[in-house]
XYZ file of C-alpha atoms in Angstrom:
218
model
C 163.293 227.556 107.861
C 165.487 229.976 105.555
C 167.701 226.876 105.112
C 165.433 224.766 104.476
C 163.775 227.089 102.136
C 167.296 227.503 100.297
C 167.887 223.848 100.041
C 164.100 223.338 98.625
C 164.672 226.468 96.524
C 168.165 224.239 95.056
C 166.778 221.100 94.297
C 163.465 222.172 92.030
C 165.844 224.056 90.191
C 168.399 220.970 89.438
C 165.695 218.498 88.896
C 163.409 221.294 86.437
C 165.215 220.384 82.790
C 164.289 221.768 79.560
C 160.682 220.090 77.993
C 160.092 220.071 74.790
C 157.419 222.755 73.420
C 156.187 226.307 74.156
C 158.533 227.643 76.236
C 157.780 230.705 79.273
C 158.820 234.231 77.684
C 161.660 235.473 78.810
C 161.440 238.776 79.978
C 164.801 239.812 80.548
C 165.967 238.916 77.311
C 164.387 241.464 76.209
C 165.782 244.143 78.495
C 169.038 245.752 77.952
C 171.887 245.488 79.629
C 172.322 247.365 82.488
C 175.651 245.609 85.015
C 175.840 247.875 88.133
C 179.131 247.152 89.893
C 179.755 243.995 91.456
C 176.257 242.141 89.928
C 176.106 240.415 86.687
C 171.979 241.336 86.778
C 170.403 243.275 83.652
C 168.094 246.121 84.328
C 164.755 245.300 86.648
C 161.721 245.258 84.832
C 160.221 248.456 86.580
C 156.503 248.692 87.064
C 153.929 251.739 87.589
C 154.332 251.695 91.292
C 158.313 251.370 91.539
C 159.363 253.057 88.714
C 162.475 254.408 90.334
C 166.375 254.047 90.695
C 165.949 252.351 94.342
C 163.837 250.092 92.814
C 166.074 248.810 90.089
C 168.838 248.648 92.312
C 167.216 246.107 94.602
C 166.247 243.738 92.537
C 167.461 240.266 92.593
C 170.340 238.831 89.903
C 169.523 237.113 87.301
C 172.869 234.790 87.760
C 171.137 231.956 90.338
C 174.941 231.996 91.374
C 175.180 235.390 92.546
C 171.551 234.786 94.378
C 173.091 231.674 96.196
C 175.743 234.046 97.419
C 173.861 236.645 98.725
C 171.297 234.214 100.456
C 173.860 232.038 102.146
C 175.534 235.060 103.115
C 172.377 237.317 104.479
C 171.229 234.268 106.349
C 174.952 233.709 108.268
C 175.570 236.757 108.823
C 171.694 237.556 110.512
C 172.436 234.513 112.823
C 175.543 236.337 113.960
C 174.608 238.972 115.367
C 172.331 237.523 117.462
C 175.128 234.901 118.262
C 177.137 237.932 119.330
C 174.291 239.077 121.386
C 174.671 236.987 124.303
C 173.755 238.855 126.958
C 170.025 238.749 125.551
C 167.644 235.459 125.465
C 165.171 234.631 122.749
C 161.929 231.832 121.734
C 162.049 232.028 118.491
C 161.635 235.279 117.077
C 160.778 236.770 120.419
C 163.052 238.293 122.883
C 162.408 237.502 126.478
C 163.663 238.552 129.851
C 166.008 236.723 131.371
C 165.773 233.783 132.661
C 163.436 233.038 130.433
C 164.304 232.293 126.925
C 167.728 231.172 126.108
C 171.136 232.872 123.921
C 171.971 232.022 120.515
C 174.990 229.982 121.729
C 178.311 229.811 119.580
C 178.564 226.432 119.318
C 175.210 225.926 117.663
C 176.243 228.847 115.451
C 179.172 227.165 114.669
C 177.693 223.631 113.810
C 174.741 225.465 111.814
C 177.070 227.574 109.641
C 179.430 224.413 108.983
C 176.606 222.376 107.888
C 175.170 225.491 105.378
C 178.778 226.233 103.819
C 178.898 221.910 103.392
C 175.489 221.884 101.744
C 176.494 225.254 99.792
C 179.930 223.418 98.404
C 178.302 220.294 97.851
C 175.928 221.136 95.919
C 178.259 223.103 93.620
C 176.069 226.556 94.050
C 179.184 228.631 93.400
C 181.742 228.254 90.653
C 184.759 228.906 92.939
C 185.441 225.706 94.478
C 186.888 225.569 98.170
C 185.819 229.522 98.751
C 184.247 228.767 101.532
C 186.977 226.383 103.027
C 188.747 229.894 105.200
C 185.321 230.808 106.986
C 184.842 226.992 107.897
C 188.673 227.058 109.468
C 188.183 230.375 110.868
C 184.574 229.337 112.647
C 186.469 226.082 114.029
C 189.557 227.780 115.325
C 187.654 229.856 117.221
C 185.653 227.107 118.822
C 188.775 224.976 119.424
C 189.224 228.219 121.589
C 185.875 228.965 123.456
C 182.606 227.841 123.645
C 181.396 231.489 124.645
C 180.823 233.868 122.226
C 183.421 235.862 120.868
C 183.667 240.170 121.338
C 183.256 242.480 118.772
C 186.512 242.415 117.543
C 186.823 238.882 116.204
C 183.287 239.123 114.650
C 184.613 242.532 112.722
C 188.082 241.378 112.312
C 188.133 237.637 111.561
C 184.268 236.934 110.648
C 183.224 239.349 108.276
C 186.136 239.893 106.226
C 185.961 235.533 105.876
C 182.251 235.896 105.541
C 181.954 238.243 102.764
C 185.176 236.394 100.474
C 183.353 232.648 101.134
C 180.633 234.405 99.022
C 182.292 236.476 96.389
C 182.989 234.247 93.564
C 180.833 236.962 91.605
C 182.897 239.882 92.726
C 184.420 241.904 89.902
C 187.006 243.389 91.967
C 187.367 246.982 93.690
C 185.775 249.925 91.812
C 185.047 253.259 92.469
C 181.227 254.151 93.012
C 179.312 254.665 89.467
C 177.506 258.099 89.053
C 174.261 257.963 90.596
C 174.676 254.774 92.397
C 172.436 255.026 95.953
C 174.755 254.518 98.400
C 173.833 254.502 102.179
C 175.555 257.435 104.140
C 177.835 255.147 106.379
C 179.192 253.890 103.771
C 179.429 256.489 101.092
C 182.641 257.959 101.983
C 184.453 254.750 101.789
C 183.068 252.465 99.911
C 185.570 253.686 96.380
C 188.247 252.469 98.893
C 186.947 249.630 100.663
C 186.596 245.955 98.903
C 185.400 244.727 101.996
C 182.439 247.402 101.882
C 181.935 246.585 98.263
C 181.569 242.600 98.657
C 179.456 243.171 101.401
C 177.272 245.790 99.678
C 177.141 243.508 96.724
C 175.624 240.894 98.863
C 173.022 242.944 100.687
C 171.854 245.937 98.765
C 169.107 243.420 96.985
C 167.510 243.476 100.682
C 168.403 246.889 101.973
C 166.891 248.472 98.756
C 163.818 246.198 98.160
C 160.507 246.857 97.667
C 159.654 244.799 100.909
C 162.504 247.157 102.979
C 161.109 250.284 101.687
C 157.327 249.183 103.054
C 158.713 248.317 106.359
C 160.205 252.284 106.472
C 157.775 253.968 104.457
């Protein structure tokens, strides 16, 4: 569905040119500029409800190309972890007792992730060509290997670090944390040192510090 929904999402937005006449106000035109590290966003309109830092924070970027990023990358990465998960058996979005149900194998994960980063590349939704090409080797190595799903280790070691570069043509490079920039705890102490922390945070903070995140934990 979230592919799907990406793809859909793509294609309006290639086939919507410019009309003549009246066109929609642009609303953040007339914001200024406000570039937290590692998004090329300006400042979130803030309403009366979420008129506060967490909320400005979340918000999406206004680059489609740095949304395409963080989409692609949100929805591979959610489908592995339950991949890694294979001790535990699922119907959709229900888990089940064994042997009912059935794992989120690692070849499926494998063919599904191949087929998003082709789709992703072909239809040019990053300006980096061939980014994406070292997650697609590293995904098929492994499966030239096993079939099973890997441990921890590989998904932390190989995975993640390929992951979060396929997606970081936006990335502005290593900084250290701006003043006043929320920052969860378990990352907070190294995120000034990490890049991998801060491509990954760049990718995911528009979710972890959302208006729909914050309702779920009120």
């Amino acid at each position: 569905v979230a592919l799907v929904a990406l793809a859909s999402g793509v294609a309006i937005g290639l086939i919507a040119a410019p009309t003549a006449g009246p066109q929609p106000r642009d609303i953040w035109s007339e914001l200024p500029a406000e570039v937290p590290h590692g998004w090329t966003n300006v400042q979130c309109p803030a309403g009366e409800i979420f008129r506060n830092a967490m909320w400005s924070a979340g918000c999406p970027p206004a680059d489609p190309a740095d949304a395409h990023e963080a989409a692609a990358f949100r929805l591979i990465t959610a489908m592995a972890y339950r991949t890694y998960q294979s001790w535990r058996t699922w119907c959709g979005e229900a888990e089940l007792r064994p042997p009912a149900g059935r794992p989120y194998g690692f070849p499926s994960f494998v063919a599904h992730t191949v087929s998003l980063l082709n789709l992703f590349d072909g239809l040019q939704l990053t300006r980096c060509r061939g980014l994406v090409d070292p997650l697609r080797d590293v995904l098929l190595a492994q499966l030239a290997t096993s079939r099973t799903a890997p441990p921890l280790e590989w998904w932390e070691e190989s995975f993640l670090p390929a992951a979060a570069a396929a997606f970081s043509c936006g990335f502005r490079g290593l900084a250290p944390p701006q003043e006043g920039q929320l920052l969860p705890a378990d990352i907070r102490d190294v995120f000034g040192q990490s890049e991998l922390v801060q491509r990954v945070w760049r990718l995911v903070q528009g979710y972890l510090q959302s208006t729909q995140k914050q309702r779920e934990q009120p």
